[in-house]
mmCIF file of C-alpha atoms in Angstrom:
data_model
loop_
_atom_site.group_PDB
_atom_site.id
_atom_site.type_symbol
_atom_site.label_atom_id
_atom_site.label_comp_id
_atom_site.label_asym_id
_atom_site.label_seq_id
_atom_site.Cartn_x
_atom_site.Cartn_y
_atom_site.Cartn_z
ATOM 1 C CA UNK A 1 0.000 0.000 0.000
ATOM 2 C CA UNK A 2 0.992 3.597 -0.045
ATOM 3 C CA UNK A 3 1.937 4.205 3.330
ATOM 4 C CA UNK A 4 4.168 0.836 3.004
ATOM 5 C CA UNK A 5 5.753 2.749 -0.324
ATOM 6 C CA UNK A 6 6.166 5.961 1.804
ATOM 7 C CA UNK A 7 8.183 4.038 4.802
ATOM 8 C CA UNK A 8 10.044 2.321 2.229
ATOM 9 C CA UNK A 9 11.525 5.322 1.036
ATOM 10 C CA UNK A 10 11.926 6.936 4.507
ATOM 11 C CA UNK A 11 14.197 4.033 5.497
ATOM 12 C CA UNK A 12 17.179 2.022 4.823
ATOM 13 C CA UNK A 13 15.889 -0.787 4.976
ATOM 14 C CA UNK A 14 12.182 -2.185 6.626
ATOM 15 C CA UNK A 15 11.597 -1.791 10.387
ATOM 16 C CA UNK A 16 12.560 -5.027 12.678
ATOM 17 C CA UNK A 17 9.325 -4.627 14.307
ATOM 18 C CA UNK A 18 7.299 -4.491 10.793
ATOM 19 C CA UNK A 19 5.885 -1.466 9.421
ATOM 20 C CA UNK A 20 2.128 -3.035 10.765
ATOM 21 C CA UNK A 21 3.318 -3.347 14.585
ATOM 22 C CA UNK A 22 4.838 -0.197 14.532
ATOM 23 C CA UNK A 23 1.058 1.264 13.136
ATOM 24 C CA UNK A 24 -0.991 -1.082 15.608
ATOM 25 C CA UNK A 25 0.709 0.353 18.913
ATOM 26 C CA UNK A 26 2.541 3.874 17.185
ATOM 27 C CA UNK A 27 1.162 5.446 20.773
ATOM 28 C CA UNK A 28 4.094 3.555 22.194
ATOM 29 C CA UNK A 29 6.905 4.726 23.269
ATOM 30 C CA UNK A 30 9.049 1.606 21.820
ATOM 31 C CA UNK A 31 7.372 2.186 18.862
ATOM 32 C CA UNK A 32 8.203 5.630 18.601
ATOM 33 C CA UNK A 33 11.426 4.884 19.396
ATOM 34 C CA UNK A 34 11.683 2.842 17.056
ATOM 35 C CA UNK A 35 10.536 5.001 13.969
ATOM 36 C CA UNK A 36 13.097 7.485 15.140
ATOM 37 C CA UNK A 37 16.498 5.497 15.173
ATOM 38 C CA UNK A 38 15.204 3.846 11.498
ATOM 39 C CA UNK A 39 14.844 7.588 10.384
ATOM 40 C CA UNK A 40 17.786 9.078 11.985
ATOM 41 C CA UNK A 41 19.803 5.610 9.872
ATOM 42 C CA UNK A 42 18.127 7.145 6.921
ATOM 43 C CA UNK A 43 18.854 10.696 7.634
ATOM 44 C CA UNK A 44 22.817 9.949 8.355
ATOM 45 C CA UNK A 45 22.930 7.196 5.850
ATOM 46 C CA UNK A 46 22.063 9.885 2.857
ATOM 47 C CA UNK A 47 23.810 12.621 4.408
ATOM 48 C CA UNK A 48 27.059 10.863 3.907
ATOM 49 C CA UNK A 49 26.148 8.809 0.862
ATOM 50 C CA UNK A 50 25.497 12.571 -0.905
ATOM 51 C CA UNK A 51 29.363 13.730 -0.311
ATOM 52 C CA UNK A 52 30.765 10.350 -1.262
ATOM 53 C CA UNK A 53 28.808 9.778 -4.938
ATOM 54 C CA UNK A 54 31.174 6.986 -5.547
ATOM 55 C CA UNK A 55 30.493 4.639 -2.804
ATOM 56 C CA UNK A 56 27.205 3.089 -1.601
ATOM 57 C CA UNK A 57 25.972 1.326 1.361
ATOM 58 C CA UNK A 58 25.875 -2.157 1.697
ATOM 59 C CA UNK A 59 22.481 -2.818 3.323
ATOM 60 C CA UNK A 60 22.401 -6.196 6.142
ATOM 61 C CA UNK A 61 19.455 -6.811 7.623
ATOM 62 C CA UNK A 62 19.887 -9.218 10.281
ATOM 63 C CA UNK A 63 17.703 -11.261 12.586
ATOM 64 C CA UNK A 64 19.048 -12.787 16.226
ATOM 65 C CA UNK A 65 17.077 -16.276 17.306
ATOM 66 C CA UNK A 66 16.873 -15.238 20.759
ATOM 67 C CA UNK A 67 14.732 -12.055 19.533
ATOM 68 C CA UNK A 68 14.630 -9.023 17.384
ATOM 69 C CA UNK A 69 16.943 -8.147 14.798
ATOM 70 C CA UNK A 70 18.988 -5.304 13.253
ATOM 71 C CA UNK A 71 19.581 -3.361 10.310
ATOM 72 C CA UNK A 72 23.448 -2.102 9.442
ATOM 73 C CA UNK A 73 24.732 -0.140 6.658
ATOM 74 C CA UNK A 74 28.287 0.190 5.995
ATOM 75 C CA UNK A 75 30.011 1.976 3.399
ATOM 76 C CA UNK A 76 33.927 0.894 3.243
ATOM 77 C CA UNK A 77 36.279 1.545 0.855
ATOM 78 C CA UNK A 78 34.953 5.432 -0.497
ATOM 79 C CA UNK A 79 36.654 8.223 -1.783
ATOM 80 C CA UNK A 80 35.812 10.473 1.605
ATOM 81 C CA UNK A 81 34.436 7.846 3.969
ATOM 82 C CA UNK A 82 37.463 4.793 4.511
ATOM 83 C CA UNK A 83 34.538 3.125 6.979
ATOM 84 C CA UNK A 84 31.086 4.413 7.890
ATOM 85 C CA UNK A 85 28.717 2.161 9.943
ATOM 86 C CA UNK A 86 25.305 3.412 10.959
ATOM 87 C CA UNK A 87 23.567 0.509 12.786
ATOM 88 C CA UNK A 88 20.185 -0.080 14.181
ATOM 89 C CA UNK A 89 19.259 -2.967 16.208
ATOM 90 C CA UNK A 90 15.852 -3.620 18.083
ATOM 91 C CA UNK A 91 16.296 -7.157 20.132
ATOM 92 C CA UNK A 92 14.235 -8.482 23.455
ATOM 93 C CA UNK A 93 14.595 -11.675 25.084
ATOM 94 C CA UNK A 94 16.386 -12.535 28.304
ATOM 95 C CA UNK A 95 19.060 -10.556 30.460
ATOM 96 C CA UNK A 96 22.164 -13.003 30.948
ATOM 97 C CA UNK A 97 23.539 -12.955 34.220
ATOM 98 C CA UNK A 98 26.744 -11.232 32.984
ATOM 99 C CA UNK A 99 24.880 -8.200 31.431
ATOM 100 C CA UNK A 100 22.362 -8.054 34.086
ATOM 101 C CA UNK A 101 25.864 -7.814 36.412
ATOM 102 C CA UNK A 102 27.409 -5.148 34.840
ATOM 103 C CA UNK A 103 23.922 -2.909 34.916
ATOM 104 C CA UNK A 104 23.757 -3.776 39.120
ATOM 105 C CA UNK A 105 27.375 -2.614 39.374
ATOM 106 C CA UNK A 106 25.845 0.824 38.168
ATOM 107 C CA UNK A 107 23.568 0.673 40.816
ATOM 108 C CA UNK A 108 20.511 -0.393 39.103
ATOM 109 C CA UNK A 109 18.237 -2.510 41.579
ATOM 110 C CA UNK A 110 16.876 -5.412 39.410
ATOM 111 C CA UNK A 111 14.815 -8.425 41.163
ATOM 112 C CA UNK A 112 14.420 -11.107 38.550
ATOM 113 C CA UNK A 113 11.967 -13.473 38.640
ATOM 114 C CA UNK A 114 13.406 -17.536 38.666
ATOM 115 C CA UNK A 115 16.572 -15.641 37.479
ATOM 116 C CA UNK A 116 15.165 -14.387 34.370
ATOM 117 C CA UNK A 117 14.413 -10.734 33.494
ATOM 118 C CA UNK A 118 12.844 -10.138 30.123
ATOM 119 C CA UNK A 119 14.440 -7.111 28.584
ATOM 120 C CA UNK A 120 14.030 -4.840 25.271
ATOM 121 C CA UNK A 121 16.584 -2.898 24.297
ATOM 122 C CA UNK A 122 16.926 -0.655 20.684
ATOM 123 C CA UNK A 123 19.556 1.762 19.698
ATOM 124 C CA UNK A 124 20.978 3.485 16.621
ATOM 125 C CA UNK A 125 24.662 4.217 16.300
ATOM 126 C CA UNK A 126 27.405 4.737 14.023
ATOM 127 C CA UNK A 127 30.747 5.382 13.765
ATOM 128 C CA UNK A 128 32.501 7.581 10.566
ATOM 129 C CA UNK A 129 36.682 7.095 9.373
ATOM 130 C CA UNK A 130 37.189 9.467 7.082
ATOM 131 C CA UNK A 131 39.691 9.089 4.590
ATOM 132 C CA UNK A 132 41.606 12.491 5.146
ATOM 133 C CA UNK A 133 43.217 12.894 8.376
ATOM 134 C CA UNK A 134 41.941 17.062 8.635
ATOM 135 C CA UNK A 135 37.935 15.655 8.486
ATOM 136 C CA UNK A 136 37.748 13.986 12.134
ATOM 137 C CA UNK A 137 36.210 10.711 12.912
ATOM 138 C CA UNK A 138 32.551 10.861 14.651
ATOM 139 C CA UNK A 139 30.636 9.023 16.553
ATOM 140 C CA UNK A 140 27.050 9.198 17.931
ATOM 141 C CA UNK A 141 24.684 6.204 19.815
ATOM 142 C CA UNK A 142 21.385 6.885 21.266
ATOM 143 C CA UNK A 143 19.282 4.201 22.963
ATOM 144 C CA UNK A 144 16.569 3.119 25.060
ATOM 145 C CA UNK A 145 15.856 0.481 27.449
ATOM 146 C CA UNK A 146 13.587 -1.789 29.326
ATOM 147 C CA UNK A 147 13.439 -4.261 31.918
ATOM 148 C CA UNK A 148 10.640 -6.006 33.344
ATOM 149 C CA UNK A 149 11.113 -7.089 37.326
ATOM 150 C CA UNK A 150 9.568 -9.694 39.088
ATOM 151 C CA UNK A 151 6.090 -8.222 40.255
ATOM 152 C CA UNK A 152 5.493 -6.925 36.226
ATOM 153 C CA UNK A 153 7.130 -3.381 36.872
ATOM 154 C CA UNK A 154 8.750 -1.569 34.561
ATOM 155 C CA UNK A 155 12.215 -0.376 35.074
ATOM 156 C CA UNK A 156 13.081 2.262 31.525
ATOM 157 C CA UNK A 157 16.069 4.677 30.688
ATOM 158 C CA UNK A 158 17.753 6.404 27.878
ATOM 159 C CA UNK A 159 21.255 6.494 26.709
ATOM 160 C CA UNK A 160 23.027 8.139 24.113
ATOM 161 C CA UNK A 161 25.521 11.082 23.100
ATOM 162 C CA UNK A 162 27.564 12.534 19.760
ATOM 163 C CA UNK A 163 31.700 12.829 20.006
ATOM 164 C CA UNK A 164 34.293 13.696 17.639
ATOM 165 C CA UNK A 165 37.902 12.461 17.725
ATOM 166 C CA UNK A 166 40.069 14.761 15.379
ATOM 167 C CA UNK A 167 43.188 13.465 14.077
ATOM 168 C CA UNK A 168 44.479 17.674 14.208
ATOM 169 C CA UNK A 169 42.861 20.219 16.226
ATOM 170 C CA UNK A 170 40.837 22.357 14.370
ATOM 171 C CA UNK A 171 39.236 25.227 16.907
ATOM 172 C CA UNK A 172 36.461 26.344 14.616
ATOM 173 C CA UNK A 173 35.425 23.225 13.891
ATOM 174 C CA UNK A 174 35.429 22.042 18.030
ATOM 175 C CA UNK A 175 33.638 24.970 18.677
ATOM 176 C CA UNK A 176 31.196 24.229 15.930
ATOM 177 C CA UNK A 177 30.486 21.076 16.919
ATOM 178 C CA UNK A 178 29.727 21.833 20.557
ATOM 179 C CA UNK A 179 27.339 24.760 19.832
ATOM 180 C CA UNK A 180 25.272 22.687 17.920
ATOM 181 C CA UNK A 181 24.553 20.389 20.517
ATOM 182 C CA UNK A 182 24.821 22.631 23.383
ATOM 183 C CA UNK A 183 21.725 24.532 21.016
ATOM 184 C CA UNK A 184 19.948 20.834 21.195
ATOM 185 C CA UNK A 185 20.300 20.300 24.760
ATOM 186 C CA UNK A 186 19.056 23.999 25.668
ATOM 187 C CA UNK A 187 16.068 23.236 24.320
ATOM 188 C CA UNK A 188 15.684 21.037 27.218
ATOM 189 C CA UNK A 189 17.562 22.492 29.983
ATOM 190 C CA UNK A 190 20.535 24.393 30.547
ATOM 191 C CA UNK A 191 21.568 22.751 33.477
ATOM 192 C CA UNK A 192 21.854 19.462 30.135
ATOM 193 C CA UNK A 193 25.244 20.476 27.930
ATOM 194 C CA UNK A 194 27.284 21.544 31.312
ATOM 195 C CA UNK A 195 26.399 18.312 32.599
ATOM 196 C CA UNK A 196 27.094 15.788 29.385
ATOM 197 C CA UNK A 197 29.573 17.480 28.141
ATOM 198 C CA UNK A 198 31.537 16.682 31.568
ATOM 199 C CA UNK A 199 30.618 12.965 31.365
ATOM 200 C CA UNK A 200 31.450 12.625 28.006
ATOM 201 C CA UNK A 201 34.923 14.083 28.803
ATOM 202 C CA UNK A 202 34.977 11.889 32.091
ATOM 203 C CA UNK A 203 33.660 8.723 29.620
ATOM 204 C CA UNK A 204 35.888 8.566 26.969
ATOM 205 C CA UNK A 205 38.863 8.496 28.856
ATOM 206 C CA UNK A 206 41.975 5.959 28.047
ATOM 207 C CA UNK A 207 43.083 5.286 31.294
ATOM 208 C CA UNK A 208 46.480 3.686 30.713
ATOM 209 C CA UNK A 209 47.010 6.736 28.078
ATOM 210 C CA UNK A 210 46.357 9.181 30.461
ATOM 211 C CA UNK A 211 44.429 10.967 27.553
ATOM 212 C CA UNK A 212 40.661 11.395 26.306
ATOM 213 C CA UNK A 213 39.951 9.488 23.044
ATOM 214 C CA UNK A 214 38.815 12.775 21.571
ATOM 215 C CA UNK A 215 37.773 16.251 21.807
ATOM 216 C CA UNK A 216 34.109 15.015 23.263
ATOM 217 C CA UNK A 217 30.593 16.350 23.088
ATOM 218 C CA UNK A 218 28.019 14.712 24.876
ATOM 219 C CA UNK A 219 27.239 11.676 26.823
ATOM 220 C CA UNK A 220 24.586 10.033 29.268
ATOM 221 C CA UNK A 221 23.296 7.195 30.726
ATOM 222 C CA UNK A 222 20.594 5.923 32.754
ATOM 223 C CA UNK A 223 18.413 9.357 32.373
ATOM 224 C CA UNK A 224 14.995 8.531 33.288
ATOM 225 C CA UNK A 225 13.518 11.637 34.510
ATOM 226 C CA UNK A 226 11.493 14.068 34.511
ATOM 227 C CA UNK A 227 9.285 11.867 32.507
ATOM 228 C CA UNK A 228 9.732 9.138 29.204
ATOM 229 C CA UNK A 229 8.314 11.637 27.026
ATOM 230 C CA UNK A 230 10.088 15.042 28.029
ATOM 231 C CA UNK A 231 13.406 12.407 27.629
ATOM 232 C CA UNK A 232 12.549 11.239 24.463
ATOM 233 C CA UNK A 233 12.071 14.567 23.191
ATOM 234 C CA UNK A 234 15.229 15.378 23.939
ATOM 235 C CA UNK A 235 17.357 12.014 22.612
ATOM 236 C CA UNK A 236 14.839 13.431 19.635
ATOM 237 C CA UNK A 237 16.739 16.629 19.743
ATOM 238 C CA UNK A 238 20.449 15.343 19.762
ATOM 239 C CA UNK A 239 19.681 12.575 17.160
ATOM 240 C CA UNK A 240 18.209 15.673 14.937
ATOM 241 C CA UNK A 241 21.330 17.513 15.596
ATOM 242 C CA UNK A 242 23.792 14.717 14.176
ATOM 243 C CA UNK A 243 23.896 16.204 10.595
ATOM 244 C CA UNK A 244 24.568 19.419 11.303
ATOM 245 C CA UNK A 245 27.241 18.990 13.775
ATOM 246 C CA UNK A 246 29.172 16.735 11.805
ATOM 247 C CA UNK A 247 28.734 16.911 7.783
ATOM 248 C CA UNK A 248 29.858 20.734 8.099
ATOM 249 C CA UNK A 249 33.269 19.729 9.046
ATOM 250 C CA UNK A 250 33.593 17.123 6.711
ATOM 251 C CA UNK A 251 32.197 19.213 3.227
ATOM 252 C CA UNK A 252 35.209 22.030 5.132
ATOM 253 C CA UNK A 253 37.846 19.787 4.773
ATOM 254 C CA UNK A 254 37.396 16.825 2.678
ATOM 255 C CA UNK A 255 39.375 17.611 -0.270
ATOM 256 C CA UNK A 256 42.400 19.138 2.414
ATOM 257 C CA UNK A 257 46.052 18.383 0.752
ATOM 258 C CA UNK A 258 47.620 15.865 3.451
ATOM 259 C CA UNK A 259 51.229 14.405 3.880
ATOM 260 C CA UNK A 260 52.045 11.347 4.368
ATOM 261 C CA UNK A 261 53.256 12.319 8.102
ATOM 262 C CA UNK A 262 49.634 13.317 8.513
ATOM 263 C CA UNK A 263 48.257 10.356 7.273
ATOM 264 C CA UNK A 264 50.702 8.476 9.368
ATOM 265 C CA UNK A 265 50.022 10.318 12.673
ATOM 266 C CA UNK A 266 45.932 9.814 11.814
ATOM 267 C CA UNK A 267 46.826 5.749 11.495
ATOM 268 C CA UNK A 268 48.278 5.824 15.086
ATOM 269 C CA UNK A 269 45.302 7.684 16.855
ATOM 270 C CA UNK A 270 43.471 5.613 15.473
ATOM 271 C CA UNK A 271 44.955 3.180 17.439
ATOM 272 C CA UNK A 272 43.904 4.633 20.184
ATOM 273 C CA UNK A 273 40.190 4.647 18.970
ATOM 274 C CA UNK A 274 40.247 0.728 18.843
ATOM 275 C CA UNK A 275 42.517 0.574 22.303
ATOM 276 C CA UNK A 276 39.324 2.768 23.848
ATOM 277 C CA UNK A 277 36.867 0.703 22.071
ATOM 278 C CA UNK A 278 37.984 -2.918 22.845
ATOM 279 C CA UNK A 279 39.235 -2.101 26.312
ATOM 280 C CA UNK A 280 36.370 0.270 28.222
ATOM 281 C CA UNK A 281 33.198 1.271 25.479
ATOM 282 C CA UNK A 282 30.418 -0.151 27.490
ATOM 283 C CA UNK A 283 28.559 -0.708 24.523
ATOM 284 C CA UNK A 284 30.974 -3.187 22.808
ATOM 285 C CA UNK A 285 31.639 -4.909 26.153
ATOM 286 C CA UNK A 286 27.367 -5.315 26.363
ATOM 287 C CA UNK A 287 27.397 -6.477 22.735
ATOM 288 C CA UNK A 288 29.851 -9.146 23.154
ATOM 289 C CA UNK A 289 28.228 -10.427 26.475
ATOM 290 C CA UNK A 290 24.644 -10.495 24.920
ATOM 291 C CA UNK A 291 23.795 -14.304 23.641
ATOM 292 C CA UNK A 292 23.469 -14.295 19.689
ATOM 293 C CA UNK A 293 25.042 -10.886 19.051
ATOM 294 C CA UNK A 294 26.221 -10.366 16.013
ATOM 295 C CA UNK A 295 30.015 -9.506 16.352
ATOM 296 C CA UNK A 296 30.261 -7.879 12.672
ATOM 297 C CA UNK A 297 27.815 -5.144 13.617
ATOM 298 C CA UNK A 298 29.040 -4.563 17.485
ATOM 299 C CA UNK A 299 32.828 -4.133 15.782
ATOM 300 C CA UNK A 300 31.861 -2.309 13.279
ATOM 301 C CA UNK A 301 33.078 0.758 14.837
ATOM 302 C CA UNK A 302 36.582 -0.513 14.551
ATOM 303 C CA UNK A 303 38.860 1.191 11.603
ATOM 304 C CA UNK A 304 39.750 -0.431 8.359
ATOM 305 C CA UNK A 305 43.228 0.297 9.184
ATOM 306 C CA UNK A 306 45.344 1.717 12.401
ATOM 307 C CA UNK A 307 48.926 1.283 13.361
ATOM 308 C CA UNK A 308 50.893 0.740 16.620
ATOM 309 C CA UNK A 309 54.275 1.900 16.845
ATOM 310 C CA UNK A 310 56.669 1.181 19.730
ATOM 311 C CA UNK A 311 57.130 4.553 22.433
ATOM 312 C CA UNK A 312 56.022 6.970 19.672
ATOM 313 C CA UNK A 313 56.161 10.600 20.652
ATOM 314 C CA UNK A 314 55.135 13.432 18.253
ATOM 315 C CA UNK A 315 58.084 16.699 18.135
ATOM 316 C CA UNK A 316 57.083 19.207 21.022
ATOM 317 C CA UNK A 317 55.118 22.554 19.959
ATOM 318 C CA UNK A 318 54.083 20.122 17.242
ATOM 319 C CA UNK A 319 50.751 19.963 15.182
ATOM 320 C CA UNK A 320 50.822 16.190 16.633
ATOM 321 C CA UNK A 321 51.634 17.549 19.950
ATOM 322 C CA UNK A 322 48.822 20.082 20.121
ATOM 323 C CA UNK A 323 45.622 17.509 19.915
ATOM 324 C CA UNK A 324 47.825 15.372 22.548
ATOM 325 C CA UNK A 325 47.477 18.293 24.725
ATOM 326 C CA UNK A 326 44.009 18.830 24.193
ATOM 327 C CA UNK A 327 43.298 15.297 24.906
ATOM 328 C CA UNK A 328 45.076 15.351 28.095
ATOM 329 C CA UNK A 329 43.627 18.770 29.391
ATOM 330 C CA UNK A 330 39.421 18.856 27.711
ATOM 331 C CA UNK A 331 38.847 22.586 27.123
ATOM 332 C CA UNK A 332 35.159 24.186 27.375
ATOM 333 C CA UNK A 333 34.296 25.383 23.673
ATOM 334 C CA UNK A 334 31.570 27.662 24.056
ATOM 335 C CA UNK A 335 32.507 30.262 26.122
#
């Protein structure tokens, strides 16, 4: 039918759910949800496709026995984007004991009933490796969960946030970047940005480095007040604000001359990105603990290529040497 046509086109790819389940209970918040992670897939998916006419995305849609499914698109190999991944999974089924674990070590108080607690958990995110080491890598992930406890209750929270690791430090485009979602949380509340911007600083933090993973932006967890709709409206906001914080910079300085020194340096931060990834991101860690994940989508945020080089240290007052400093000591961008 028409509306069927209509979705088609708004997507990547048809929801996990199914178009009809999404209609029958679209008062839902899951449903809702849902429509706005496939259309913030779409929205990135195109927005990146349109700078990099040679290369398309290769469309999976995935389903996982234990419940639910997922759709990723990855583009690899283009003459802007080396790797972009913008995934969206929807799965339900059964807490293991592991995951369950690691959300009672952040204080969540879950009673399970015979052991089990049905859960439902859906998230978009994505991670972009540009080719040219002045366009910085990005990465964004919002989310939403559920749990149900023993007696029947409900326990529900959001997650989510947008970062930006640049290879060099480009102050224009840092500040850019933070306005535009500083301007998404205000919406909300002022008290939001302050906040986020602090725990995205605190998050992404390589401990044995003794240096942030990138120049930030936001980050939460856990947020399940004032209510589910005044928080979805504002996950709404910072998905919205993906595009323009991002495909700015890259459009700036995609077709930047670059050495092979720079090209060099961006191979061994990137490094870093996969040391940060496979060592303390919470979300690959819950990935690879959930039963019938599928590992191609959870690592998909890994580069194509990275390098490790024994006790390298970039020349002081260097270009190299300024991010390094940034990284070490997070500056506030918008005041």
């Amino acid at each position: 039918d028409e509306e069927e046509k209509e979705l088609r086109q708004r997507f990547m790819a048809p929801p996990v759910s199914g178009l009809r389940e999404l209609r029958r209970r679209r008062r839902e918040l899951r449903s809702r949800m849902e429509l706005l992670i496939m259309e913030t897939q779409a929205e990135v998916c195109r927005a990146l496709a349109a700078l990099d006419p040679g290369a398309s995305f290769a469309v999976d849609s995935w389903e996982r026995k234990e419940g639910g499914g997922g759709i990723s698109c990855v583009l690899q190999d283009g003459e802007v984007f080396e790797k972009a991944g913008v995934n969206v999974s929807v799965v339900s089924g059964l807490l293991s004991e592991e995951a369950a674990r690691q959300m009672r070590s952040r204080g969540k108080s879950l009673k399970a009933k015979d052991g089990k607690l049905p859960f439902c958990a859906m998230g978009v995110s994505s991670v972009i490796h540009p080719k040219n080491p002045h366009v910085p890598t990005m990465h964004f992930n919002y989310r939403y969960f559920e749990i149900e406890e023993a007696d029947g209750t409900k326990q529900w929270w959001f997650g989510g946030g947008t970062d930006l690791t640049p290879t060099y430090l480009n102050e224009e485009d840092a500040v850019h970047f933070h306005k535009t979602l500083k301007e998404a949380c205000d919406k909300h509340d002022l008290k939001l940005y302050p906040k986020y911007k602090k725990w995205c600083d605190d998050y992404f933090y390589i401990k044995h480095r003794g240096e942030r993973r990138g120049i930030g932006g936001i980050f939460f967890d856990d947020m399940d007040s004032p209510s589910k709709e005044e928080v979805f409206q504002f996950v709404k906001s910072c998905a919205k604000a993906v595009v323009p914080c991002y495909i700015p910079i890259v459009k700036k300085h995609c077709h930047d001359s670059f050495t092979p020194e720079e090209k060099l340096w961006q191979q061994l931060r990137r490094g870093r990105y996969v040391e940060f990834n496979l060592v303390y991101d919470r979300g690959t860690k819950f990935g690879l603990l959930t039963p019938g994940s599928r590992i191609e989508s959870i690592l998909m945020s890994l580069p194509l290529t990275a390098r490790w080089e024994y006790m390298h240290t970039p020349p002081e007052s260097s270009k190299e040497a300024e991010i390094l400093e940034v990284l070490r000591n997070p500056r506030d961008w918008v005041h």
